[in-house]
JSON list of C-alpha atoms in Angstrom, two decimals:
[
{"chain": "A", "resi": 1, "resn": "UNK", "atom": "CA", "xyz": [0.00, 0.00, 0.00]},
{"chain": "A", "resi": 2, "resn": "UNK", "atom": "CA", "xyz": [1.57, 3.52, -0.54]},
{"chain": "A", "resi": 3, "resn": "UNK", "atom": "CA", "xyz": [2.45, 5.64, 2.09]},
{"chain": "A", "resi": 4, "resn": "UNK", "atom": "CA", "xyz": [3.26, 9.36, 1.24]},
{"chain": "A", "resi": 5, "resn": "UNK", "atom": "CA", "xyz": [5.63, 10.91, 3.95]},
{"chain": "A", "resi": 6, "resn": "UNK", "atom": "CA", "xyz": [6.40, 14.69, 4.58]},
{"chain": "A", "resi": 7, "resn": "UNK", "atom": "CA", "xyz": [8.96, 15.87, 6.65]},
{"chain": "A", "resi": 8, "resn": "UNK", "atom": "CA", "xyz": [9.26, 18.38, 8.36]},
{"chain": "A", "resi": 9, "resn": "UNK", "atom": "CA", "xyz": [5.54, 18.98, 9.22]},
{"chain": "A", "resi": 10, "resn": "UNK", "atom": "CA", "xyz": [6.49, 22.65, 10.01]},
{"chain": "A", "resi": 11, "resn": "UNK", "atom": "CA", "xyz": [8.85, 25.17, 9.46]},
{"chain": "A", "resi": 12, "resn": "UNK", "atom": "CA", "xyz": [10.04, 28.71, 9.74]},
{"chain": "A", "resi": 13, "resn": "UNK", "atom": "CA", "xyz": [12.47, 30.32, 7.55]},
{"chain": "A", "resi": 14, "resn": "UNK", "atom": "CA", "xyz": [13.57, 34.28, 7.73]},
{"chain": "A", "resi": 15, "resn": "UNK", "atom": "CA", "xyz": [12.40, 36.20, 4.11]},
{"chain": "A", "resi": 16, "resn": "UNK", "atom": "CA", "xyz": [14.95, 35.94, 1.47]},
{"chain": "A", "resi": 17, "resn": "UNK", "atom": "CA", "xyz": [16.31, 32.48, 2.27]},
{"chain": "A", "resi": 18, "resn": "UNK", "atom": "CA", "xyz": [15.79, 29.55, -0.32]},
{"chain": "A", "resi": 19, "resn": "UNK", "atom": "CA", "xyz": [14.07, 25.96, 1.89]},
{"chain": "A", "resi": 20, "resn": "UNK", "atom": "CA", "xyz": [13.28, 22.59, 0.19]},
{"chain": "A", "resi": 21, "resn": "UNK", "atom": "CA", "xyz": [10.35, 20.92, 1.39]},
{"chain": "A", "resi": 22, "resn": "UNK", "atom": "CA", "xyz": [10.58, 17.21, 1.22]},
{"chain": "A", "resi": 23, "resn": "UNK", "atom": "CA", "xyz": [8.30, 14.12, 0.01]},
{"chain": "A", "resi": 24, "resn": "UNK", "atom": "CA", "xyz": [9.04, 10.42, 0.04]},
{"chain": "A", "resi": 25, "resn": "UNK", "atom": "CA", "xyz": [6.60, 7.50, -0.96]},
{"chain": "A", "resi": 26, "resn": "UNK", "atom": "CA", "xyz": [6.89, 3.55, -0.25]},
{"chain": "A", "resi": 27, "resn": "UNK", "atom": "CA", "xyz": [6.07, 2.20, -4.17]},
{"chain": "A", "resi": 28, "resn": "UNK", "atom": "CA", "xyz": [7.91, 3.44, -7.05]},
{"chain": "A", "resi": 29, "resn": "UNK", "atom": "CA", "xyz": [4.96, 2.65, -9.60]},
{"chain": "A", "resi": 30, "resn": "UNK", "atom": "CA", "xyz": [3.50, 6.05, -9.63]},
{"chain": "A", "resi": 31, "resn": "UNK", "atom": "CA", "xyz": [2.40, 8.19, -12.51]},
{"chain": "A", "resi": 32, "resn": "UNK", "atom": "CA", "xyz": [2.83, 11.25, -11.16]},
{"chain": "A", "resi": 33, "resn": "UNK", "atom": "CA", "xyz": [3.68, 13.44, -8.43]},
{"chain": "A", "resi": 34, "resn": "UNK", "atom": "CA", "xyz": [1.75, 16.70, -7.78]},
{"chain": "A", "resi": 35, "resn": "UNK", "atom": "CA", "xyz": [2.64, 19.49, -5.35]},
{"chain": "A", "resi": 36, "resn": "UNK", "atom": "CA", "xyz": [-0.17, 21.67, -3.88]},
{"chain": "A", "resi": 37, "resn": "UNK", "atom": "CA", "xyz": [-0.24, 24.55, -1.58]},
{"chain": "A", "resi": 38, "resn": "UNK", "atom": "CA", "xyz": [-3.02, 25.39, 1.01]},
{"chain": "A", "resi": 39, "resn": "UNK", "atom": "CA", "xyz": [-3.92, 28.15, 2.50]},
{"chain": "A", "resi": 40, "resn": "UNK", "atom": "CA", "xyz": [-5.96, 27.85, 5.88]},
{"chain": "A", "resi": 41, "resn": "UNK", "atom": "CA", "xyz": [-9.29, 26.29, 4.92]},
{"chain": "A", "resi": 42, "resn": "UNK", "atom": "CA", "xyz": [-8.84, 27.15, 1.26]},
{"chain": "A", "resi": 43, "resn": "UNK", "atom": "CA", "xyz": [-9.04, 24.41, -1.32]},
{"chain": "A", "resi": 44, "resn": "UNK", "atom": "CA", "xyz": [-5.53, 23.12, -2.97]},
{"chain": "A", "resi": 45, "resn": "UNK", "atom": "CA", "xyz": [-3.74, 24.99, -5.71]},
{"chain": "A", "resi": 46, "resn": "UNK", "atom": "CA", "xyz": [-1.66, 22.99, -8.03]},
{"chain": "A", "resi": 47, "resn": "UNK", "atom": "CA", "xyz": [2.23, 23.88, -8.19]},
{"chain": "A", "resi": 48, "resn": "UNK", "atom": "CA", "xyz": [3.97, 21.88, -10.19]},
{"chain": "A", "resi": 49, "resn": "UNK", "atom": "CA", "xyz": [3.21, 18.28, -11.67]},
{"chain": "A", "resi": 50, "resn": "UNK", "atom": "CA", "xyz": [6.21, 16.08, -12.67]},
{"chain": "A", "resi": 51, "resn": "UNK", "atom": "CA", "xyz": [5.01, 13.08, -14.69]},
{"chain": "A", "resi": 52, "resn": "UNK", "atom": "CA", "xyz": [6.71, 9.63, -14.07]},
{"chain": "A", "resi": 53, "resn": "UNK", "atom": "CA", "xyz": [9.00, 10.21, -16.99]},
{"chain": "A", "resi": 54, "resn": "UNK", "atom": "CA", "xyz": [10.73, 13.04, -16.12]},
{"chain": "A", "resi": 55, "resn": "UNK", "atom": "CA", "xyz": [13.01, 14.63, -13.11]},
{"chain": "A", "resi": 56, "resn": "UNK", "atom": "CA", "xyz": [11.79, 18.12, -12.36]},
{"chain": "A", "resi": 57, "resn": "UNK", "atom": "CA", "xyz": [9.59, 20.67, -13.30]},
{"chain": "A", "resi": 58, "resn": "UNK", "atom": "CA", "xyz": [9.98, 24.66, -12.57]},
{"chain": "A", "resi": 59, "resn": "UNK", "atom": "CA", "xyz": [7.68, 27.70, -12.64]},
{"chain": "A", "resi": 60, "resn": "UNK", "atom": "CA", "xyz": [8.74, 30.64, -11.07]},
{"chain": "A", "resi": 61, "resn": "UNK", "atom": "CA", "xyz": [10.58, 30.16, -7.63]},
{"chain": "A", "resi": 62, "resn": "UNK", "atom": "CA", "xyz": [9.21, 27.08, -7.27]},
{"chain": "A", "resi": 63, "resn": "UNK", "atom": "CA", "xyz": [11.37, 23.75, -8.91]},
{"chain": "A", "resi": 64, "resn": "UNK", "atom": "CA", "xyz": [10.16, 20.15, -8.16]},
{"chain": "A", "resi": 65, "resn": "UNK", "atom": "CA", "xyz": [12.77, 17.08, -8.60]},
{"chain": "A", "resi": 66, "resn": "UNK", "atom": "CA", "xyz": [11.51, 13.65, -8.41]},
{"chain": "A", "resi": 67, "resn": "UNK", "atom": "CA", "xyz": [13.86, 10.51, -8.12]},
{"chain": "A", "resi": 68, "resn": "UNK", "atom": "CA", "xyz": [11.27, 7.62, -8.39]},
{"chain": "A", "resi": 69, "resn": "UNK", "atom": "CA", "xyz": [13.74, 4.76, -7.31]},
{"chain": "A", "resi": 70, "resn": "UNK", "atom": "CA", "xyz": [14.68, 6.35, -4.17]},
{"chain": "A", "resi": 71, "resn": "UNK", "atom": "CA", "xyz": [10.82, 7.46, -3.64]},
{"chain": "A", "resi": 72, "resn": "UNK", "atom": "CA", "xyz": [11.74, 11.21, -3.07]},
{"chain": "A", "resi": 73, "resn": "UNK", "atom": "CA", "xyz": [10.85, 14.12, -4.28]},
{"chain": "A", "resi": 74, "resn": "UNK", "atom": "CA", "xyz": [11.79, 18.41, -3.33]},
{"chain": "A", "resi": 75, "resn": "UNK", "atom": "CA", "xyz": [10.53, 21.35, -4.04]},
{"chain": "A", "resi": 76, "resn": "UNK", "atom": "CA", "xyz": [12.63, 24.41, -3.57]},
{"chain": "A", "resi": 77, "resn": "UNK", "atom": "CA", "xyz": [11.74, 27.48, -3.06]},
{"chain": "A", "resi": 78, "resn": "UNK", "atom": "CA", "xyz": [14.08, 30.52, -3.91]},
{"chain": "A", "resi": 79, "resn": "UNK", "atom": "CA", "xyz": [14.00, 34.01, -2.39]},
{"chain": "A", "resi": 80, "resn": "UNK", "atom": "CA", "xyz": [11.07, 33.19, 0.42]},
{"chain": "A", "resi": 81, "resn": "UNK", "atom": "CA", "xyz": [8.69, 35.87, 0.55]},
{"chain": "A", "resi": 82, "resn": "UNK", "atom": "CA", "xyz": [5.92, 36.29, 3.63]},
{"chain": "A", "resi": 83, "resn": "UNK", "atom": "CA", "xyz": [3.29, 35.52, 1.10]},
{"chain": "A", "resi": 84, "resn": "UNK", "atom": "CA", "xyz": [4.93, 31.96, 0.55]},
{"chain": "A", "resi": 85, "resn": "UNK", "atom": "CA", "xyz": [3.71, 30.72, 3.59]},
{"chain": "A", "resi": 86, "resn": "UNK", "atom": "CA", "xyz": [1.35, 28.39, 3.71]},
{"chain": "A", "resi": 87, "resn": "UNK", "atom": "CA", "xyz": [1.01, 24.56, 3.76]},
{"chain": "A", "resi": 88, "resn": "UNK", "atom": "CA", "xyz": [2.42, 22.40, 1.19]},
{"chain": "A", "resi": 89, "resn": "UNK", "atom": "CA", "xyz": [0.98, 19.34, 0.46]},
{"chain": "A", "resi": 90, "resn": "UNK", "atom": "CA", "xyz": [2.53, 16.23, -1.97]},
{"chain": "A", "resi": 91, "resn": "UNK", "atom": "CA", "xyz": [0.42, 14.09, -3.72]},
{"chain": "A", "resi": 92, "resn": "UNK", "atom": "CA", "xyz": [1.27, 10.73, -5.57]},
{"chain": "A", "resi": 93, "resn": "UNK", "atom": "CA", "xyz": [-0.70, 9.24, -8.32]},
{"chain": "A", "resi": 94, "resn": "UNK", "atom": "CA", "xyz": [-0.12, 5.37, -7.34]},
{"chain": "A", "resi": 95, "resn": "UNK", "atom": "CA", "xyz": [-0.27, 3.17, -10.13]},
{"chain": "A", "resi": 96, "resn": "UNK", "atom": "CA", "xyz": [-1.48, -0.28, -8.39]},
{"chain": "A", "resi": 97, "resn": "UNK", "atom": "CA", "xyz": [-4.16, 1.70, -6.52]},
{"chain": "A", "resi": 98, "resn": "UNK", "atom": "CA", "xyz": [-4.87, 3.88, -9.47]},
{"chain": "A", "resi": 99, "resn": "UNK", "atom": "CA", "xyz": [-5.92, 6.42, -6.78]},
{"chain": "A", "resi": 100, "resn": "UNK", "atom": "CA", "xyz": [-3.96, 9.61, -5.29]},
{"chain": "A", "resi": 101, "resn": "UNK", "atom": "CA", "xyz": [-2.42, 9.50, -2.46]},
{"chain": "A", "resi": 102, "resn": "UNK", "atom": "CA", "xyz": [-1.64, 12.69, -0.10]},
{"chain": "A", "resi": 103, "resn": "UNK", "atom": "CA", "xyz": [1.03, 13.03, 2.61]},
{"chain": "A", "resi": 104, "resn": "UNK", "atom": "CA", "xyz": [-0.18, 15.15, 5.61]},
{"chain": "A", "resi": 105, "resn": "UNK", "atom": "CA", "xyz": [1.88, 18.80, 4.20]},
{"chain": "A", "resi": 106, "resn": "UNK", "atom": "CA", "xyz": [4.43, 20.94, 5.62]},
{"chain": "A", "resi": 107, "resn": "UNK", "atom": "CA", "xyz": [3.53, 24.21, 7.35]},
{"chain": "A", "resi": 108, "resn": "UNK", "atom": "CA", "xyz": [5.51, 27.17, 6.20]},
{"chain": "A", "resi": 109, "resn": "UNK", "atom": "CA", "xyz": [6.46, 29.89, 7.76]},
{"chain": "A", "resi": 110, "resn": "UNK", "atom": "CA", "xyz": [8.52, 32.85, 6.56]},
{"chain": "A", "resi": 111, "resn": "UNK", "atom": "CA", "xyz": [9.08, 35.38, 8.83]},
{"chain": "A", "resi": 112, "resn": "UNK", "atom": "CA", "xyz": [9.22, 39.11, 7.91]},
{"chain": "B", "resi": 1, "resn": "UNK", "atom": "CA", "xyz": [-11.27, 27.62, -19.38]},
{"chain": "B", "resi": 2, "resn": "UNK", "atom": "CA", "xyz": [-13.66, 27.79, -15.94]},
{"chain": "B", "resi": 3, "resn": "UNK", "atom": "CA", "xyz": [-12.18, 26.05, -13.11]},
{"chain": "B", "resi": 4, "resn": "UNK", "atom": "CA", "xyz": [-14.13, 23.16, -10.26]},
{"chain": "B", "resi": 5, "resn": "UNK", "atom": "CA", "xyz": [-17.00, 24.83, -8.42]},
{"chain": "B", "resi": 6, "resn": "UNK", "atom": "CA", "xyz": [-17.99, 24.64, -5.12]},
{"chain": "B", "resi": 7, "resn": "UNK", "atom": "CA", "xyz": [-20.68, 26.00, -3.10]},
{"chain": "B", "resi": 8, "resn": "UNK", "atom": "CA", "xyz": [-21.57, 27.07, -0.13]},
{"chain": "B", "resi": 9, "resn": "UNK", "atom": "CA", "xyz": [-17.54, 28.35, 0.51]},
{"chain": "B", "resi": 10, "resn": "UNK", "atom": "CA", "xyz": [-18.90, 28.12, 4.31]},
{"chain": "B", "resi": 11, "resn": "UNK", "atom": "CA", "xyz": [-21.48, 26.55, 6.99]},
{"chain": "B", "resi": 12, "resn": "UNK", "atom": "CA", "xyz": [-21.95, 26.72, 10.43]},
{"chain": "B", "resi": 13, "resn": "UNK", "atom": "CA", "xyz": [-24.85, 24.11, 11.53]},
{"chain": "B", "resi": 14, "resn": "UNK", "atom": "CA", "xyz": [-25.78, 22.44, 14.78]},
{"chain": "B", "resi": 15, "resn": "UNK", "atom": "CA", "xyz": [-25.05, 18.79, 15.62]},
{"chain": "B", "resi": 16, "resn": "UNK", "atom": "CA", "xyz": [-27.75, 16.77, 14.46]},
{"chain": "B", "resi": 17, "resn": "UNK", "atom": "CA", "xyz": [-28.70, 18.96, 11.85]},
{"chain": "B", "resi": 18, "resn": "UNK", "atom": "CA", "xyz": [-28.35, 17.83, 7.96]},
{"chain": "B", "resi": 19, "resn": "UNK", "atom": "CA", "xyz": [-26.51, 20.40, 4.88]},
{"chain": "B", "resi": 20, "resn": "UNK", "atom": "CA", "xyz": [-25.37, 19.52, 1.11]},
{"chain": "B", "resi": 21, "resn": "UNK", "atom": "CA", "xyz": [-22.74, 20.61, -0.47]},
{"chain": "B", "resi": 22, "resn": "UNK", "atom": "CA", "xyz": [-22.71, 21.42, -4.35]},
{"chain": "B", "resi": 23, "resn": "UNK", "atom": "CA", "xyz": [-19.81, 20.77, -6.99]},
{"chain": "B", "resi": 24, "resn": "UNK", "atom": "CA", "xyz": [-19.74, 21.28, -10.82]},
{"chain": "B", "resi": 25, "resn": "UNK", "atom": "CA", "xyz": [-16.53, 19.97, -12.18]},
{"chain": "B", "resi": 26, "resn": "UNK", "atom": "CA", "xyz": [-14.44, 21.30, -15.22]},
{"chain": "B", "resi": 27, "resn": "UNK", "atom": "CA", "xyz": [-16.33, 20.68, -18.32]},
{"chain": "B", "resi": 28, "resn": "UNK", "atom": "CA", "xyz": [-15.15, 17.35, -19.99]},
{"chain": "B", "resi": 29, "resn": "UNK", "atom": "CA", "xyz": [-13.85, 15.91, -16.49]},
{"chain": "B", "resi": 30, "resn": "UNK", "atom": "CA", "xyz": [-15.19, 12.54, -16.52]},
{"chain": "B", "resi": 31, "resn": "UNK", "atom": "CA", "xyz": [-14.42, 11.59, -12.92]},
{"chain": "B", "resi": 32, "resn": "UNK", "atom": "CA", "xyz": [-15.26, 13.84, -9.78]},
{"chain": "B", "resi": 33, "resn": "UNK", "atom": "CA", "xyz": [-14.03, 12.80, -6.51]},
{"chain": "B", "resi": 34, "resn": "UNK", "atom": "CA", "xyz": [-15.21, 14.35, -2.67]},
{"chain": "B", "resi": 35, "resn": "UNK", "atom": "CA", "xyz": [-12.35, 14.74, -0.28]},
{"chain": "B", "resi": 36, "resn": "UNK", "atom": "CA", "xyz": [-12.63, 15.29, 3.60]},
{"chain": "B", "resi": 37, "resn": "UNK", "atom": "CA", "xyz": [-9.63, 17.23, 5.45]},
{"chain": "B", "resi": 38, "resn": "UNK", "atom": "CA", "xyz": [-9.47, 17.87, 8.77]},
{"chain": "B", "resi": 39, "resn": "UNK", "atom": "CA", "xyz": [-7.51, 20.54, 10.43]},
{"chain": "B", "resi": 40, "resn": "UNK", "atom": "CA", "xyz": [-3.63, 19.48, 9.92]},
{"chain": "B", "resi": 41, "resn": "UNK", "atom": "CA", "xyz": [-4.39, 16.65, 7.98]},
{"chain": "B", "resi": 42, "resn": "UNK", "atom": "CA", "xyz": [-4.04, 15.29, 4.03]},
{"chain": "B", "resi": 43, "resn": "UNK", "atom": "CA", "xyz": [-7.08, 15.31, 2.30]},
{"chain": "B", "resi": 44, "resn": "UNK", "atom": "CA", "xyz": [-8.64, 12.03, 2.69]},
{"chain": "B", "resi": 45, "resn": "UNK", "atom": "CA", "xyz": [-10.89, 10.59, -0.10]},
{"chain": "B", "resi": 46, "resn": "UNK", "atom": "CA", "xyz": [-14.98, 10.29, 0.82]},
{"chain": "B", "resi": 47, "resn": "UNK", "atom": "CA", "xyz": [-16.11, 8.98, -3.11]},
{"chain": "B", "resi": 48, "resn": "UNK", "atom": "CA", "xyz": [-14.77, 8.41, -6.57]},
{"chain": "B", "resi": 49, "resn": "UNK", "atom": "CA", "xyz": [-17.15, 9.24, -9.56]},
{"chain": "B", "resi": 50, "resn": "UNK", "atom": "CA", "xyz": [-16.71, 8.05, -13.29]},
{"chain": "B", "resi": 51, "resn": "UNK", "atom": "CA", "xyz": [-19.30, 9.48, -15.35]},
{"chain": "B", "resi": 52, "resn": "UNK", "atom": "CA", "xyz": [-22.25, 8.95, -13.01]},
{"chain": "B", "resi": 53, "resn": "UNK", "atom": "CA", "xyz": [-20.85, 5.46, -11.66]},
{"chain": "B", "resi": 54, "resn": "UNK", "atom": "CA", "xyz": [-19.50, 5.02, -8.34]},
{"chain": "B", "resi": 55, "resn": "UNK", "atom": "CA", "xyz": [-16.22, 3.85, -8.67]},
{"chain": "B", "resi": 56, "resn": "UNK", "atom": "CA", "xyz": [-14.58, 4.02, -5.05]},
{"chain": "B", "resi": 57, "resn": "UNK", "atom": "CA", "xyz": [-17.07, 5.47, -1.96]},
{"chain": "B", "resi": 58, "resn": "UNK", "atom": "CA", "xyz": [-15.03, 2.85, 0.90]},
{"chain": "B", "resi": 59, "resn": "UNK", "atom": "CA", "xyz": [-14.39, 5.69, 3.36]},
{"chain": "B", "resi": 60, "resn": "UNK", "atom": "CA", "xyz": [-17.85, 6.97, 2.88]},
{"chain": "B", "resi": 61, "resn": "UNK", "atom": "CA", "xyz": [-19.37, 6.43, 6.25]},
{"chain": "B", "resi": 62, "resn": "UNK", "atom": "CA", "xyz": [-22.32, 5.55, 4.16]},
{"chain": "B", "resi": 63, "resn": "UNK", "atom": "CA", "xyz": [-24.53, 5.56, 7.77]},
{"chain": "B", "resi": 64, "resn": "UNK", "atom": "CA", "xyz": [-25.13, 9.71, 7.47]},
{"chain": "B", "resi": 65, "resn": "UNK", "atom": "CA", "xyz": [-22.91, 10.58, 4.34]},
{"chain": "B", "resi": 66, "resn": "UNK", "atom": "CA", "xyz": [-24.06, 10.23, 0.83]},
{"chain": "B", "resi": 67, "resn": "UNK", "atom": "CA", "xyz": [-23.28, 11.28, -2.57]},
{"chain": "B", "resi": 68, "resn": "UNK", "atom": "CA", "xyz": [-24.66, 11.32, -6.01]},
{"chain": "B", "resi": 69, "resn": "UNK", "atom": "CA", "xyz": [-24.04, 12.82, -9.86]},
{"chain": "B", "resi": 70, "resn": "UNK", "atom": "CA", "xyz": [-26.44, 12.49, -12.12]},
{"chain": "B", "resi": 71, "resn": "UNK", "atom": "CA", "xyz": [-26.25, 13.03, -15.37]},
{"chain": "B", "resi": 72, "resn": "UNK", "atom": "CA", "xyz": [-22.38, 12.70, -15.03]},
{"chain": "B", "resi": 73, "resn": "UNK", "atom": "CA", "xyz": [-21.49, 15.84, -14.44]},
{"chain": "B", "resi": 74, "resn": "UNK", "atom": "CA", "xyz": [-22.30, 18.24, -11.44]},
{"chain": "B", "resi": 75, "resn": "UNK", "atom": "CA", "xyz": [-22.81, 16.37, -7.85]},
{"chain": "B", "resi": 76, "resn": "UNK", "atom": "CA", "xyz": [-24.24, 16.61, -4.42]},
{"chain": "B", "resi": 77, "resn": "UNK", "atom": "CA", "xyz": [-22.55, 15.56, -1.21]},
{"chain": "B", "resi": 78, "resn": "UNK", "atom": "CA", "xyz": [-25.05, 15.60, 1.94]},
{"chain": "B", "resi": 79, "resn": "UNK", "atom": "CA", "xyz": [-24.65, 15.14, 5.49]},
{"chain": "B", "resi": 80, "resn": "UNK", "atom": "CA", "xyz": [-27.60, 13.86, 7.70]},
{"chain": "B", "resi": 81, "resn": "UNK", "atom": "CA", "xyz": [-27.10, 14.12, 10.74]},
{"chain": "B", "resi": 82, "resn": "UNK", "atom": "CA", "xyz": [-24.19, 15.97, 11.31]},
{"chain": "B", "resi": 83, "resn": "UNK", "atom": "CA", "xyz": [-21.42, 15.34, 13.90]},
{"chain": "B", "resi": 84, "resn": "UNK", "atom": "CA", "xyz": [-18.98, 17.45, 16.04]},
{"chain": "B", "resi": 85, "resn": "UNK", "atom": "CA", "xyz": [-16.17, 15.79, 13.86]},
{"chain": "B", "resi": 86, "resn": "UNK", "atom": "CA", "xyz": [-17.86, 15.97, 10.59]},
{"chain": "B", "resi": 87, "resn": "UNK", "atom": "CA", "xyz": [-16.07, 20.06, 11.02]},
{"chain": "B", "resi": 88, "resn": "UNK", "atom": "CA", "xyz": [-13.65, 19.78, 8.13]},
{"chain": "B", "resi": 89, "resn": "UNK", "atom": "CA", "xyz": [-12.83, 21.00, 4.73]},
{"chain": "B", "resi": 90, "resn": "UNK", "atom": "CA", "xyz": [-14.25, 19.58, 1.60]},
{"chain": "B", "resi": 91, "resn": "UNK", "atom": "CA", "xyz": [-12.97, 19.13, -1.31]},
{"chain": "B", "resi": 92, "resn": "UNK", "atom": "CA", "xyz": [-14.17, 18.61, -4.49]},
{"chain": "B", "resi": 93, "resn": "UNK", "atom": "CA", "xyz": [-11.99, 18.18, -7.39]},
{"chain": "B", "resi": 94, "resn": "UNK", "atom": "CA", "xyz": [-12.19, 16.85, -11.43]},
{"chain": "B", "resi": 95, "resn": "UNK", "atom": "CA", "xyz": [-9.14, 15.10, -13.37]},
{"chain": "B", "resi": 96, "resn": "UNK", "atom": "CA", "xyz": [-8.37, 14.46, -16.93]},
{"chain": "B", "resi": 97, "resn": "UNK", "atom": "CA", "xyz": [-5.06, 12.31, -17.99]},
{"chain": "B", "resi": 98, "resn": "UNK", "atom": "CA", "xyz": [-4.32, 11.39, -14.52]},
{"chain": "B", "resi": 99, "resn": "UNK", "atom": "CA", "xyz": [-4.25, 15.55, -12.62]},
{"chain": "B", "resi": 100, "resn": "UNK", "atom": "CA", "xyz": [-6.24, 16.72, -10.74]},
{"chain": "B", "resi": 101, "resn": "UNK", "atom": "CA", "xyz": [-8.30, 20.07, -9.99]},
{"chain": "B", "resi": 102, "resn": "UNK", "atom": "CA", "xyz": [-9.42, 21.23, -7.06]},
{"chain": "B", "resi": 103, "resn": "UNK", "atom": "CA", "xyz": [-12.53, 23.56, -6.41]},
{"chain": "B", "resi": 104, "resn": "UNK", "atom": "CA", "xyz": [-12.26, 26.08, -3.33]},
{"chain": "B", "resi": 105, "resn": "UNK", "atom": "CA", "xyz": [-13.53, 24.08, -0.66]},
{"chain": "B", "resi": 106, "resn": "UNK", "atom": "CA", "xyz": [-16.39, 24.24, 1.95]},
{"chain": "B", "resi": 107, "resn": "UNK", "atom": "CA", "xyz": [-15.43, 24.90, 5.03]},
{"chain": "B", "resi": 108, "resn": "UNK", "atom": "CA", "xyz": [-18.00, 22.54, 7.76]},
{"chain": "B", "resi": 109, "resn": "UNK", "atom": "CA", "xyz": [-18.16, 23.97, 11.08]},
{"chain": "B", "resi": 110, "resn": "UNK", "atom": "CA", "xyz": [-20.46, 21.74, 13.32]},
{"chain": "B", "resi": 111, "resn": "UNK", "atom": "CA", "xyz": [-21.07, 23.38, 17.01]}
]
């Protein structure tokens, strides 16, 4: 059964520095991995989707890496800004369940 | 290109008392699925639509939650009777080729 693990839960970083939030996952047969962010009681916003296939994805600030053997994935964040913070959630697409599967998200914090 | 729909954004109800919650997916989204998320948690998944089947509803507690689409494309999600820890988040979202979109959310408060 996958398991979607991320670590830390929370975190608070001063404005200006880059952070990685990280994501592992038990089975390697995935088809994707999607990160989100959440703001507090706000629905999910789609960052960044890296397909099976490939390694990363960027958009902005924001850059994703997947390595699907080790069952990790990152996303980094350059240049925090206050307006970054929020929760960030990671989201498999398992292939044997053919269903998503969400870790529990990291809390960020950047501080003014 | 119009994104998921949800509605009401928020309710406040009374234990015991019943509410619905309304989603219209992206157009052309064949499957819909409900997710419940509770303060600090990952969203956790209530019911899986295809079309207007029922594909996956096994964490539906199916004794006061329950869920339709018909006609395939918007849906209903209704609570009766509410409890204290039915106060959540939920989700509704749409997916094509394997991503998914999320609507806004309703946020549940039961007092």
């Amino acid at each position: 059964k996958q398991e979607v693990t991320q670590i830390p839960a929370a975190l608070s970083v001063p404005e200006g520095e880059n952070l990685v939030l990280n994501c592992s996952f038990t089975d390697s047969a995935i088809y994707n991995l999607q990160w989100f962010r959440q703001d507090p009681g706000k629905g999910l916003t789609s960052l960044l989707l890296i397909q099976s296939s490939q390694r990363e994805q960027t958009s902005g600030r924001l850059n994703a890496s997947l390595d699907k053997s080790s069952g990790r994935s990152t996303l980094y964040i350059a240049a925090s800004q206050p307006g970054d913070s929020a929760t960030y959630l990671c989201a498999v697409w398992a292939a044997r369940d053919d269903k998503i599967i969400f870790g529990k998200g990291t809390r960020l914090h950047i501080l003014p | 290109e119009a994104g998921v729909a949800q509605s009401p954004r928020y309710k406040i109800i009374e234990k015991r008392q019943s509410v619905a919650f309304w989603c219209n997916p992206i157009s052309g989204h064949a499957t819909l699925y409900w997710y419940q998320q509770i303060l600090g948690q990952g969203p956790k998944l209530l019911i899986q639509f295809q079309n207007n089947g029922v594909v996956d509803d096994s964490q539906l507690p199916k004794d006061r939650f329950s869920a339709e689409r018909l006609k395939g494309v918007d849906s209903t999600l209704k609570i009766q009777p509410a409890k204290l820890e039915d106060s959540a988040v939920y989700l509704c979202a749409s997916s094509y080729i394997y991503e998914q979109y999320f609507g806004p959310g309703t946020r549940l408060t039961v007092t």
